[in-house]
PDB file of C-alpha atoms in Angstrom:
ATOM      1  CA  MET A   1     126.756  54.914  86.173  1.00 49.00           C
ATOM      2  CA  ALA A   2     125.611  58.466  86.171  1.00 51.00           C
ATOM      3  CA  SER A   3     125.143  59.918  89.679  1.00 52.00           C
ATOM      4  CA  GLU A   4     122.348  62.416  90.046  1.00 55.00           C
ATOM      5  CA  LYS A   5     122.559  65.446  92.145  1.00 60.00           C
ATOM      6  CA  SER A   6     120.023  66.046  94.771  1.00 62.00           C
ATOM      7  CA  LEU A   7     118.855  69.319  96.150  1.00 57.00           C
ATOM      8  CA  ASN A   8     120.353  70.342  99.486  1.00 58.00           C
ATOM      9  CA  PRO A   9     118.062  72.520 101.747  1.00 57.00           C
ATOM     10  CA  LYS A  10     120.612  75.284 101.318  1.00 57.00           C
ATOM     11  CA  ASP A  11     119.873  75.168  97.550  1.00 55.00           C
ATOM     12  CA  ILE A  12     116.170  75.452  98.104  1.00 55.00           C
ATOM     13  CA  VAL A  13     116.658  78.540 100.463  1.00 53.00           C
ATOM     14  CA  ASN A  14     118.629  80.003  97.741  1.00 56.00           C
ATOM     15  CA  ILE A  15     115.962  79.503  95.171  1.00 58.00           C
ATOM     16  CA  LYS A  16     113.288  80.920  97.443  1.00 58.00           C
ATOM     17  CA  ILE A  17     115.630  84.029  98.003  1.00 60.00           C
ATOM     18  CA  SER A  18     116.285  84.510  94.109  1.00 68.00           C
ATOM     19  CA  LYS A  19     112.516  84.308  93.665  1.00 70.00           C
ATOM     20  CA  GLN A  20     111.841  86.931  96.251  1.00 66.00           C
ATOM     21  CA  LEU A  21     114.563  89.019  94.741  1.00 70.00           C
ATOM     22  CA  LEU A  22     112.976  88.349  91.373  1.00 75.00           C
ATOM     23  CA  TYR A  23     109.566  89.669  92.468  1.00 73.00           C
ATOM     24  CA  GLY A  24     111.083  92.715  94.183  1.00 71.00           C
ATOM     25  CA  ILE A  25     112.591  93.734  90.804  1.00 77.00           C
ATOM     26  CA  LEU A  26     109.460  93.122  88.984  1.00 76.00           C
ATOM     27  CA  PHE A  27     107.524  95.415  91.547  1.00 74.00           C
ATOM     28  CA  PHE A  28     110.148  98.175  91.002  1.00 74.00           C
ATOM     29  CA  ILE A  29     109.949  97.719  87.167  1.00 79.00           C
ATOM     30  CA  LEU A  30     106.063  97.638  87.276  1.00 76.00           C
ATOM     31  CA  SER A  31     105.813 100.597  89.693  1.00 73.00           C
ATOM     32  CA  ALA A  32     108.195 102.768  87.722  1.00 74.00           C
ATOM     33  CA  SER A  33     106.571 102.155  84.403  1.00 78.00           C
ATOM     34  CA  VAL A  34     103.121 103.026  86.126  1.00 73.00           C
ATOM     35  CA  LEU A  35     104.633 106.240  87.834  1.00 71.00           C
ATOM     36  CA  SER A  36     106.156 107.206  84.724  1.00 74.00           C
ATOM     37  CA  PHE A  37     102.857 106.944  82.745  1.00 72.00           C
ATOM     38  CA  LEU A  38     101.059 108.657  85.423  1.00 68.00           C
ATOM     39  CA  ILE A  39     103.346 111.668  85.784  1.00 68.00           C
ATOM     40  CA  ALA A  40     103.824 111.976  82.081  1.00 70.00           C
ATOM     41  CA  ASP A  41     100.496 111.525  80.286  1.00 68.00           C
ATOM     42  CA  ILE A  42      98.049 112.526  82.962  1.00 69.00           C
ATOM     43  CA  ARG A  43      98.982 116.354  82.839  1.00 70.00           C
ATOM     44  CA  ASN A  44      97.704 116.587  79.310  1.00 75.00           C
ATOM     45  CA  SER A  45      94.051 115.409  80.004  1.00 77.00           C
ATOM     46  CA  GLY A  46      90.988 116.580  81.652  1.00 82.00           C
ATOM     47  CA  LYS A  47      90.125 116.682  85.322  1.00 83.00           C
ATOM     48  CA  LEU A  48      87.535 113.695  85.057  1.00 87.00           C
ATOM     49  CA  THR A  49      89.888 111.771  82.811  1.00 84.00           C
ATOM     50  CA  ARG A  50      92.652 112.064  85.410  1.00 82.00           C
ATOM     51  CA  VAL A  51      90.361 110.836  88.331  1.00 86.00           C
ATOM     52  CA  LEU A  52      88.916 107.761  86.190  1.00 88.00           C
ATOM     53  CA  ILE A  53      92.413 106.917  85.000  1.00 83.00           C
ATOM     54  CA  ILE A  54      93.909 106.838  88.661  1.00 85.00           C
ATOM     55  CA  SER A  55      90.686 105.047  90.005  1.00 90.00           C
ATOM     56  CA  CYS A  56      90.692 102.453  87.119  1.00 89.00           C
ATOM     57  CA  LEU A  57      94.426 101.620  87.866  1.00 86.00           C
ATOM     58  CA  ILE A  58      93.925 101.460  91.603  1.00 90.00           C
ATOM     59  CA  ILE A  59      90.926  99.139  91.206  1.00 92.00           C
ATOM     60  CA  ALA A  60      92.661  97.014  88.607  1.00 90.00           C
ATOM     61  CA  SER A  61      95.851  96.623  90.671  1.00 88.00           C
ATOM     62  CA  TYR A  62      93.713  95.599  93.665  1.00 89.00           C
ATOM     63  CA  VAL A  63      91.466  93.183  92.127  1.00 91.00           C
ATOM     64  CA  THR A  64      94.548  91.401  90.166  1.00 89.00           C
ATOM     65  CA  GLY A  65      96.452  91.293  93.160  1.00 87.00           C
ATOM     66  CA  TRP A  66      93.605  89.975  95.261  1.00 87.00           C
ATOM     67  CA  HIS A  67      93.279  87.118  92.802  1.00 89.00           C
ATOM     68  CA  LEU A  68      96.988  86.704  93.085  1.00 85.00           C
ATOM     69  CA  LYS A  69      97.271  87.200  96.783  1.00 80.00           C
ATOM     70  CA  GLU A  70      98.416  83.652  97.634  1.00 82.00           C
ATOM     71  CA  LYS A  71     101.505  84.100  95.255  1.00 79.00           C
ATOM     72  CA  PRO A  72     104.371  86.684  95.946  1.00 73.00           C
ATOM     73  CA  ILE A  73     103.535  88.647  92.808  1.00 77.00           C
ATOM     74  CA  GLY A  74      99.986  89.215  94.082  1.00 82.00           C
ATOM     75  CA  LYS A  75     101.614  91.052  96.859  1.00 81.00           C
ATOM     76  CA  SER A  76     103.567  93.041  94.642  1.00 79.00           C
ATOM     77  CA  ILE A  77     100.497  93.944  92.432  1.00 83.00           C
ATOM     78  CA  ILE A  78      98.849  95.196  95.734  1.00 85.00           C
ATOM     79  CA  ALA A  79     101.973  97.179  96.535  1.00 83.00           C
ATOM     80  CA  VAL A  80     101.810  98.904  93.091  1.00 83.00           C
ATOM     81  CA  GLY A  81      98.084  99.681  93.962  1.00 87.00           C
ATOM     82  CA  LEU A  82      98.970 101.418  97.065  1.00 88.00           C
ATOM     83  CA  LEU A  83     101.881 103.262  95.581  1.00 85.00           C
ATOM     84  CA  ILE A  84      99.161 104.612  92.647  1.00 86.00           C
ATOM     85  CA  TYR A  85      96.800 105.399  95.441  1.00 90.00           C
ATOM     86  CA  GLY A  86      99.491 107.576  97.274  1.00 88.00           C
ATOM     87  CA  LEU A  87     100.408 109.241  94.020  1.00 84.00           C
ATOM     88  CA  GLY A  88      96.812 109.726  93.162  1.00 87.00           C
ATOM     89  CA  LEU A  89      96.275 111.697  96.342  1.00 88.00           C
ATOM     90  CA  PHE A  90      99.088 113.993  95.145  1.00 86.00           C
ATOM     91  CA  ILE A  91      97.899 114.397  92.047  1.00 83.00           C
ATOM     92  CA  ILE A  92      94.225 115.047  92.664  1.00 85.00           C
ATOM     93  CA  SER A  93      95.144 117.286  95.575  1.00 87.00           C
ATOM     94  CA  ASP A  94      97.188 119.485  93.045  1.00 83.00           C
ATOM     95  CA  MET A  95      94.570 119.150  90.543  1.00 83.00           C
ATOM     96  CA  LEU A  96      91.787 120.518  92.595  1.00 84.00           C
ATOM     97  CA  ASN A  97      93.958 123.135  94.357  1.00 84.00           C
ATOM     98  CA  LEU A  98      93.259 121.725  97.625  1.00 85.00           C
ATOM     99  CA  SER A  99      95.350 123.487 100.537  1.00 85.00           C
ATOM    100  CA  LEU A 100      96.589 120.191 101.862  1.00 84.00           C
ATOM    101  CA  SER A 101     100.052 120.073 103.102  1.00 86.00           C
ATOM    102  CA  TYR A 102     102.381 117.119 102.335  1.00 85.00           C
ATOM    103  CA  ALA A 103     101.937 115.838 106.041  1.00 86.00           C
ATOM    104  CA  ASP A 104      98.257 115.646 105.342  1.00 88.00           C
ATOM    105  CA  ILE A 105      98.536 113.779 102.103  1.00 87.00           C
ATOM    106  CA  LEU A 106     100.956 111.237 103.765  1.00 87.00           C
ATOM    107  CA  ALA A 107      98.742 110.829 106.651  1.00 87.00           C
ATOM    108  CA  PHE A 108      95.927 109.905 104.336  1.00 89.00           C
ATOM    109  CA  TRP A 109      98.204 107.555 102.396  1.00 87.00           C
ATOM    110  CA  MET A 110      99.249 106.051 105.873  1.00 88.00           C
ATOM    111  CA  LEU A 111      95.468 105.566 106.699  1.00 89.00           C
ATOM    112  CA  GLY A 112      94.975 103.558 103.517  1.00 88.00           C
ATOM    113  CA  ALA A 113      97.944 101.403 104.131  1.00 87.00           C
ATOM    114  CA  ILE A 114      96.821 100.637 107.578  1.00 88.00           C
ATOM    115  CA  LEU A 115      93.356  99.654 106.181  1.00 88.00           C
ATOM    116  CA  MET A 116      94.984  97.422 103.113  1.00 86.00           C
ATOM    117  CA  SER A 117      97.204  95.711 105.642  1.00 85.00           C
ATOM    118  CA  PHE A 118      94.199  94.854 107.931  1.00 87.00           C
ATOM    119  CA  ALA A 119      92.007  93.821 105.085  1.00 84.00           C
ATOM    120  CA  LEU A 120      94.676  91.708 103.660  1.00 82.00           C
ATOM    121  CA  ASN A 121      96.372  90.596 106.858  1.00 83.00           C
ATOM    122  CA  LEU A 122      99.880  91.507 105.385  1.00 78.00           C
ATOM    123  CA  LYS A 123     102.312  93.139 107.658  1.00 81.00           C
ATOM    124  CA  ILE A 124     104.539  94.630 105.276  1.00 78.00           C
ATOM    125  CA  PHE A 125     101.714  97.374 104.321  1.00 80.00           C
ATOM    126  CA  LEU A 126     101.664  98.108 108.253  1.00 83.00           C
ATOM    127  CA  TYR A 127     105.356  98.774 108.125  1.00 83.00           C
ATOM    128  CA  SER A 128     105.159 100.858 105.091  1.00 81.00           C
ATOM    129  CA  SER A 129     102.367 102.907 106.931  1.00 83.00           C
ATOM    130  CA  LEU A 130     104.729 103.367 110.054  1.00 85.00           C
ATOM    131  CA  VAL A 131     107.317 104.833 107.272  1.00 85.00           C
ATOM    132  CA  LEU A 132     104.623 107.121 105.919  1.00 82.00           C
ATOM    133  CA  GLY A 133     103.470 108.318 109.388  1.00 82.00           C
ATOM    134  CA  PHE A 134     107.141 108.994 110.451  1.00 85.00           C
ATOM    135  CA  LEU A 135     107.491 110.829 106.973  1.00 81.00           C
ATOM    136  CA  SER A 136     104.528 112.926 107.903  1.00 77.00           C
ATOM    137  CA  LEU A 137     105.843 114.216 110.935  1.00 77.00           C
TER     138      LEU A 137
END
């Protein structure tokens, strides 16, 4: 008689933790690839092309994350969009020779993170905005 092994509640918790770890690693890889693309390829293009690339990446990540927001991968994609938004602020201020300090840019990034946290009702963006606010001091 073959005995079947049933799942313990501890096994289910371990599966959820490993799934969250997998999504965290996926977020890191996805954000690193987007950041390397933006930093490497955007310097050789015109100003309008840079703004369009950044805007399209932000909109694409927010729309994709919005459609998948019930799944953990959707939150990761929205976080990548918020990361692109902050990087885009730095690139555009450098491109247009704006006299903004790093604290000002981090404050605008914090404002975007706060708005996203209230729009999507996700506390992780609120916590990230606190970190950005601390860094802008």
